[in-house]
Each structure stands twice: as C-alpha cells, then as structure tokens.
Coordinates of C-alpha atoms in Angstrom, one line a residue:
M241 CA -14.2 -27.4 -21.3
K242 CA -17.0 -26.4 -19.0
D243 CA -19.2 -23.4 -19.9
T244 CA -20.1 -20.7 -17.4
E245 CA -23.3 -18.7 -17.6
D246 CA -23.2 -15.9 -20.1
T247 CA -25.8 -13.2 -19.7
G248 CA -24.5 -11.2 -22.7
A249 CA -22.7 -8.6 -20.4
G250 CA -19.2 -7.8 -21.6
S251 CA -16.1 -7.9 -19.4
G252 CA -14.9 -4.8 -17.7
A253 CA -11.3 -6.0 -17.7
S254 CA -8.7 -4.5 -19.9
A255 CA -7.3 -6.3 -23.0
E256 CA -3.9 -6.5 -21.2
L257 CA -5.6 -8.1 -18.2
T258 CA -7.6 -10.6 -20.2
A259 CA -4.5 -11.7 -22.0
R260 CA -2.9 -12.4 -18.7
F261 CA -5.8 -14.6 -17.7
A262 CA -4.9 -16.8 -20.6
T263 CA -1.1 -16.8 -20.2
E264 CA -0.5 -16.7 -16.5
V265 CA -3.0 -19.4 -15.3
D266 CA -2.6 -23.1 -15.8
W267 CA -6.2 -23.8 -16.6
T268 CA -5.8 -27.5 -16.5
K269 CA -5.8 -27.1 -12.7
V270 CA -8.9 -24.9 -12.5
V271 CA -11.7 -27.5 -12.6
D272 CA -15.1 -28.4 -11.1
L273 CA -14.1 -30.6 -8.2
Y274 CA -17.0 -32.9 -8.8
I275 CA -16.7 -33.3 -12.6
P276 CA -13.4 -35.0 -13.6
G277 CA -11.8 -34.6 -17.0
P278 CA -12.2 -32.0 -19.7
D279 CA -15.9 -31.5 -19.1
G280 CA -15.1 -30.0 -15.7
Q281 CA -12.3 -27.7 -16.8
Y282 CA -12.8 -23.9 -16.8
G283 CA -11.1 -21.3 -19.0
P284 CA -10.1 -17.6 -19.0
D285 CA -13.6 -16.5 -19.6
L286 CA -14.4 -17.4 -15.9
L287 CA -12.0 -14.6 -14.7
E288 CA -13.3 -12.2 -17.4
R289 CA -16.8 -12.5 -16.0
L290 CA -15.5 -11.5 -12.5
W291 CA -14.9 -8.1 -14.1
S292 CA -18.4 -8.0 -15.7
P293 CA -20.4 -4.8 -15.2
D294 CA -23.4 -7.1 -14.8
L295 CA -23.6 -7.9 -11.1
R296 CA -25.2 -11.3 -11.5
T297 CA -22.6 -12.4 -14.0
A298 CA -19.8 -11.3 -11.7
E299 CA -21.3 -12.9 -8.6
D300 CA -21.9 -16.2 -10.5
A301 CA -18.2 -16.2 -11.5
Q302 CA -17.1 -15.5 -7.9
A303 CA -19.2 -18.4 -6.6
T304 CA -17.8 -20.7 -9.3
L305 CA -14.2 -19.7 -8.5
H306 CA -14.9 -20.1 -4.7
F307 CA -16.0 -23.7 -5.3
A308 CA -13.1 -24.5 -7.7
C309 CA -10.6 -23.1 -5.2
C310 CA -11.8 -24.7 -1.9
G311 CA -14.9 -26.8 -2.5
D312 CA -16.7 -27.0 0.9
G313 CA -13.9 -24.9 2.5
G314 CA -11.9 -27.8 4.0
S315 CA -8.9 -27.7 1.7
V316 CA -7.0 -25.5 -0.8
S317 CA -7.3 -26.9 -4.3
P318 CA -4.5 -26.6 -7.0
A319 CA -6.8 -24.0 -8.7
A320 CA -6.4 -21.6 -5.8
A321 CA -2.7 -20.9 -6.2
E322 CA -3.3 -20.4 -10.0
V323 CA -6.1 -17.8 -9.7
L324 CA -5.1 -16.2 -6.4
P325 CA -3.2 -13.3 -7.9
F326 CA -6.2 -12.3 -10.0
L327 CA -8.6 -12.7 -7.1
V328 CA -6.4 -10.2 -5.2
E329 CA -6.3 -8.0 -8.3
A330 CA -10.1 -8.0 -8.5
V331 CA -10.3 -6.9 -4.8
R332 CA -7.9 -4.1 -5.5
D333 CA -9.7 -2.9 -8.6
P334 CA -12.5 -0.3 -8.1
A335 CA -14.0 -1.4 -11.5
V336 CA -15.1 -4.6 -9.8
A337 CA -18.4 -4.3 -7.9
V338 CA -17.9 -3.7 -4.1
R339 CA -20.2 -6.6 -3.3
V340 CA -18.2 -8.9 -5.5
R341 CA -14.9 -7.7 -3.9
T342 CA -16.2 -8.4 -0.4
Q343 CA -17.4 -11.9 -1.6
I344 CA -13.9 -12.5 -2.9
L345 CA -12.4 -11.5 0.4
E346 CA -14.7 -14.0 2.1
T347 CA -13.3 -16.7 -0.2
L348 CA -9.7 -15.6 0.6
A349 CA -10.4 -15.9 4.3
V350 CA -11.7 -19.5 3.8
L351 CA -8.6 -20.3 1.8
A352 CA -6.3 -18.8 4.3
R353 CA -7.9 -20.8 7.1
A354 CA -7.8 -24.0 5.1
G355 CA -4.2 -23.4 4.3
N356 CA -3.4 -22.8 8.0
D357 CA -5.2 -26.0 8.9
A358 CA -3.3 -28.0 6.3
R359 CA 0.0 -26.7 7.5
A360 CA -0.9 -27.4 11.2
S361 CA -2.2 -30.9 10.6
G362 CA 0.5 -32.2 8.3
P363 CA 0.0 -35.2 6.1
G364 CA -2.8 -37.7 6.7
P365 CA -6.5 -37.4 7.6
R366 CA -7.8 -35.5 10.6
L367 CA -10.5 -36.6 13.0
G368 CA -13.4 -38.0 11.1
G369 CA -11.2 -39.2 8.2
R370 CA -11.1 -35.8 6.4
W371 CA -7.9 -34.6 4.8
R372 CA -6.7 -31.0 5.0
T373 CA -4.6 -30.3 2.0
A374 CA -2.9 -27.4 0.2
P375 CA -0.7 -27.5 -2.9
A376 CA 3.0 -26.9 -2.6
A377 CA 2.7 -23.6 -4.4
W378 CA 0.1 -22.2 -2.0
P379 CA 2.3 -20.8 0.9
A380 CA 4.4 -18.6 -1.5
A381 CA 1.3 -17.5 -3.4
W382 CA -0.5 -16.7 -0.2
D383 CA 2.4 -14.7 1.1
R384 CA 2.5 -12.6 -2.1
A385 CA -1.3 -12.1 -1.7
V386 CA -0.8 -10.7 1.8
D387 CA 1.7 -8.1 0.5
A388 CA -0.7 -7.1 -2.3
L389 CA -3.6 -6.7 0.1
L390 CA -1.8 -4.6 2.7
P391 CA -2.1 -1.3 0.9
L392 CA -5.9 -1.6 0.9
L393 CA -6.0 -1.2 4.7
A394 CA -5.4 2.5 4.1
D395 CA -7.3 3.0 0.9
D396 CA -9.6 5.8 1.8
E397 CA -9.9 7.4 -1.7
E398 CA -10.8 4.4 -4.0
G399 CA -11.6 2.1 -1.2
D400 CA -14.7 1.1 0.7
E401 CA -15.1 0.5 4.4
D402 CA -16.5 -2.9 3.7
V403 CA -13.5 -3.8 1.6
R404 CA -11.1 -2.5 4.2
A405 CA -12.9 -4.6 6.9
G406 CA -12.8 -7.6 4.7
V407 CA -9.1 -7.1 4.1
A408 CA -8.4 -6.9 7.8
A409 CA -10.4 -10.2 8.3
V410 CA -8.3 -11.9 5.6
L411 CA -5.0 -10.6 6.9
A412 CA -6.0 -11.8 10.4
R413 CA -5.4 -15.4 9.0
A414 CA -1.8 -14.6 8.1
T415 CA -0.6 -15.9 11.4
H416 CA 2.9 -16.5 10.2
R417 CA 3.3 -12.7 9.9
A418 CA 1.6 -11.8 13.1
D419 CA 4.1 -9.3 14.5
G420 CA 4.3 -7.1 11.4
L421 CA 0.5 -7.2 10.9
V422 CA -0.3 -6.3 14.5
G423 CA 1.9 -3.2 14.1
R424 CA 0.1 -2.3 10.9
F425 CA -3.4 -2.8 12.5
L426 CA -2.5 -0.7 15.5
A427 CA -1.2 2.2 13.3
R428 CA -4.2 2.0 11.0
F429 CA -6.8 2.1 13.8
D430 CA -6.2 5.7 14.6
D431 CA -6.8 6.8 11.0
E432 CA -9.7 4.5 10.1
P433 CA -12.8 6.7 9.6
H434 CA -15.5 4.1 9.7
L435 CA -16.6 2.0 12.7
P436 CA -17.2 -1.4 11.0
A437 CA -13.6 -1.4 9.6
A438 CA -12.2 -0.1 12.9
E439 CA -14.0 -3.0 14.8
Q440 CA -12.6 -5.5 12.3
L441 CA -9.1 -4.2 12.9
V442 CA -9.6 -4.7 16.7
L443 CA -10.9 -8.3 16.1
A444 CA -7.9 -9.0 13.8
V445 CA -5.5 -7.9 16.5
G446 CA -7.1 -10.4 18.8
E447 CA -6.7 -13.2 16.3
L448 CA -3.1 -12.4 15.6
A449 CA -1.9 -11.7 19.2
P450 CA -1.5 -15.3 20.3
H451 CA 0.8 -15.9 17.3
A452 CA 2.9 -12.8 17.8
V453 CA 6.3 -12.9 19.5
E454 CA 7.6 -9.3 19.8
R455 CA 4.2 -7.6 19.6
R456 CA 2.0 -9.9 21.7
E457 CA 2.3 -7.9 24.9
D458 CA 1.7 -4.6 23.0
A459 CA -1.4 -6.1 21.4
V460 CA -2.9 -7.3 24.7
V461 CA -2.2 -3.9 26.4
W462 CA -3.8 -2.1 23.5
L463 CA -6.9 -4.3 23.5
R464 CA -7.3 -3.8 27.3
Q465 CA -7.3 0.0 26.7
R466 CA -9.9 -0.4 24.0
T467 CA -12.2 -2.3 26.3
T468 CA -12.6 0.9 28.5
D469 CA -12.3 3.6 25.8
A470 CA -15.5 5.2 24.7
G471 CA -13.8 6.9 21.8
K472 CA -15.1 10.3 21.0
G473 CA -18.1 9.9 23.1
E474 CA -21.8 10.5 22.5
E475 CA -22.8 12.6 19.4
P476 CA -23.6 16.2 20.3
D477 CA -27.0 17.6 19.3
M478 CA -26.4 19.5 16.0
D479 CA -29.2 21.9 16.8
D480 CA -27.8 22.8 20.2
D481 CA -24.2 23.4 19.1
I482 CA -23.3 23.1 15.5
D483 CA -19.6 23.8 16.1
A484 CA -19.4 21.0 18.7
W485 CA -21.2 18.6 16.3
L486 CA -18.8 19.5 13.4
A487 CA -15.8 19.0 15.7
W488 CA -17.2 15.6 16.8
M489 CA -17.8 14.5 13.2
E490 CA -14.2 15.2 12.3
Q491 CA -12.8 12.9 15.0
H492 CA -12.3 9.2 14.4
G493 CA -12.2 8.0 18.0
H494 CA -14.5 4.9 17.7
D495 CA -16.2 3.2 20.6
V496 CA -15.1 -0.4 19.9
R497 CA -15.5 -1.7 23.5
T498 CA -17.7 -4.7 22.6
A499 CA -15.3 -5.8 19.8
A500 CA -12.3 -5.3 22.1
V501 CA -13.8 -7.6 24.8
V502 CA -14.2 -10.3 22.2
A503 CA -10.7 -9.7 20.8
L504 CA -9.1 -9.7 24.2
R505 CA -10.5 -13.1 24.9
R506 CA -9.1 -14.4 21.6
A507 CA -5.7 -12.8 22.3
L508 CA -5.4 -14.5 25.7
R509 CA -6.4 -18.0 24.6
P510 CA -3.7 -20.6 24.5
L511 CA -2.6 -21.9 21.1

C-alpha cells in the first residue's frame, strides 16, 4: 500500500468518522492512477490527513485525492465515487481548514464537469482519441453530493463566503437539476451578505439557465435585471452621515452588473 506524507500532525477527525473511512470506502479502488498494483493503493489514513490541523498535511492529502479521483481532469475514476461522500463531509465540516475546503470544492467541480462530459459523449473516444469515462456508481453518488451541498448555500454562521461561492460553482455543474437549482440561487441571492458569493450565484444561474425547462425564462429575465441594477449604490461617507453609512452597511443589494453580463451571455448560448 502506498504511503502518504506524514508530518507528525494528528487527525482532527472523530473516532467515529475515522472508523467510517475504513468501513465505507472500497480502498482497492483508491489508487495512484500511474502506479498499478498494491504499491499504488491508498488507505484510510489518506482521508484522515484531510482533517489534519496541519495545513500542509491536509493540502497534500487533498492534492493526492484530487489526482486519484480525476487524474488530469478528463475522467472520473472509480475512486471518486468511493471517497465523494467524505469529500463533501469535509467541505461541510468547519474543523477542516477553509483553504482545504475550497480546494476540495475545486476538485468536485472538475469531477462534475468530467462526469457531464462522459454522459454527453457516450462510449468511445472523443476527438483526439481521448476517452471520457465515469464509473456506473458516479451519477447516484453525485446526486447525493448535490443534496448534501445545498444547505451550505445559506450557511452564514459556520460557513465562509469563499466556501459558499465554491459550492455555487460546483452546483452550477449539476445541469440535470437546473430548474430546482435556479430557484435556489435566485432565492439565496437576496440574502447573501458577501459580494464574491453573490457574483458566483449570478454566474451559476447563467450556467444552468440553458439546461432549465420551467425556469429558463425566469433566469434570463432575472439576469437582465441584474445587468442594470447597481445594488445599494455607492458607499456613503461615514464621516458625513454615520446613520446613512450604517443603513447602507446593513443592506445586501450587491452591484453584480459585470458578472450578470457574463452570465447572461452564457444563459443565451445554444446547447
């Protein structure tokens, strides 16, 4: 079995969670894609290191898991369906470093795109002779992951705006659930307190709109409105009028006009 780097930092995962790493993952499928046989096989300690309080240890584990799950990003490996529930659990867990959580979300976005490509291309190689593949277990595992990630869109207490933005970017790849997700994004936008997450919600609506059936027109109309909406306007001078400044700070109305223009173009593109 292949060793991963050990810096001496312990795992921050609970005993119950580490036990699940051993029992709920088929580790024969979690391998280094370029080292065949037992020498390339990983074990439960790889997930344990994802919860390490040592940032370097956790980031190294994330990078290893990324490569085991999707290699260069072109396909979904059998490992992905095995560890996906725990990657999502790490994203949901405030005990995992925010930087690592956002890196995991980037991996999930790559996997979702590769899974979509594999479904769209069907069997056989694509242009250039490259195959786009995903295991049979992937669609169901991905659908469960979408359900588990949805609550993080509104996680203002334990959450982080970068995590919420990353979740929106990942869910934008769930094109098979476009109608429901467009509705969730539109509802969340009014309550999102941070501009980067609000902009990502707008971009996600643009990605999903072409795939929506019932909500496509709503999405396009909403995006057109965002292209001309300056939100809550320019920040007042706190020294001139503290009350006006405080009132302005309490509002959410973000100026997302630039993001909305980009999103509208995506929404109107033909599939």
